[in-house]
């Protein structure tokens, strides 16, 4: 009989093993959750995402079938022909033409079966939507997304991190990557392959419920279509490692009923509000003195600065206060977080290219008050 202490240790080890397996199983089953997953490609919310999802629905069962068959055969062979001790070396076989033809032909046929719908889907998704589409230029920067509405009706609205779209209408995205420190050559002035490679880094635009990933590559203009059926907020994120704050390069697609979208565009096309109270006015003056204006455009800000609207180093702040989040869609837009951000941007978000400007408490009060007037 073993000592009691040993038996207690065995029991403790068994309990730990049981706990570890339960935790692992729980973790695996969590992958099957269907509720509260705003970024699931298997819950498509528009025609583009549905086309992709239907391809998955056709290919996945086939893949499961192959997996089960192959693994099943392996397990069967392992157990059926295991060494039972005392056996002689089995008959050695070299080459079996019938088997070899079979295991070459069957996978080849399966691959052809997968390739036909896959290639068809690729062509279907890469064709440009018609004239009715809303055209938006998407620019990936470190680490935030800029959206510029290209249609005449949108009057050159530029926003950041929130892509507002109408429901039931395809949105054609023309996507580029630019460095924050280089002047923007514009979509027209930047034909395919003409930008220097140093123009930016590779990002990837991904709104799982609306469309698959699209890499945004420096020197190229990449295009994709998204569309949402229902109004709502669809979270997305950069899906390609692009530097220190890659994980904090999020965004949201906000879909509105068409009439609501028109109203949103009209409001965004308005020049910035003029601040009423003294503190915000002080902030407005500081916006120029503290050189914020060198990187951030505010449409309608001080005619004398002239080129302000062309400045596209940082996000366009014309209607900053209308956005729910800022700094790559990771920080809730409220007084407290604006203050923290102004005090030390890279301290709030590692790698942020806005430097710590050494603003005084008073400057921060005034700038925060001003930014909050920019509805
Ligand atoms: Cu941009 Cu990762």
mmCIF file of C-alpha atoms and ligand atoms in Angstrom, residues 140-145 201-204 238-243 245-247 249, ligand 1:
data_model
loop_
_atom_site.group_PDB
_atom_site.id
_atom_site.type_symbol
_atom_site.label_atom_id
_atom_site.label_comp_id
_atom_site.label_asym_id
_atom_site.label_seq_id
_atom_site.Cartn_x
_atom_site.Cartn_y
_atom_site.Cartn_z
ATOM 1 C CA UNK A 140 -4.626 53.836 -44.864
ATOM 2 C CA UNK A 141 -2.247 55.799 -42.635
ATOM 3 C CA UNK A 142 -0.320 54.962 -39.495
ATOM 4 C CA UNK A 143 -2.621 54.183 -37.645
ATOM 5 C CA UNK A 144 -5.996 55.378 -38.841
ATOM 6 C CA UNK A 145 -8.218 55.393 -41.892
ATOM 7 C CA UNK A 201 3.121 50.559 -45.378
ATOM 8 C CA UNK A 202 0.782 47.677 -46.149
ATOM 9 C CA UNK A 203 -2.520 47.803 -44.303
ATOM 10 C CA UNK A 204 -5.549 45.598 -44.794
ATOM 11 C CA UNK A 238 -6.662 46.736 -40.072
ATOM 12 C CA UNK A 239 -5.798 43.111 -40.724
ATOM 13 C CA UNK A 240 -2.162 43.413 -41.770
ATOM 14 C CA UNK A 241 0.638 44.148 -39.315
ATOM 15 C CA UNK A 242 1.635 47.750 -40.063
ATOM 16 C CA UNK A 243 3.595 48.890 -37.029
ATOM 17 C CA UNK A 245 -0.315 50.412 -33.183
ATOM 18 C CA UNK A 246 -1.566 47.960 -35.797
ATOM 19 C CA UNK A 247 -3.946 46.459 -33.217
ATOM 20 C CA UNK A 249 -6.146 50.700 -36.206
HETATM 21 CU CU1 LIG B 1 -2.711 49.248 -40.504
HETATM 22 CU CU2 LIG B 1 -2.284 47.175 -39.407
#
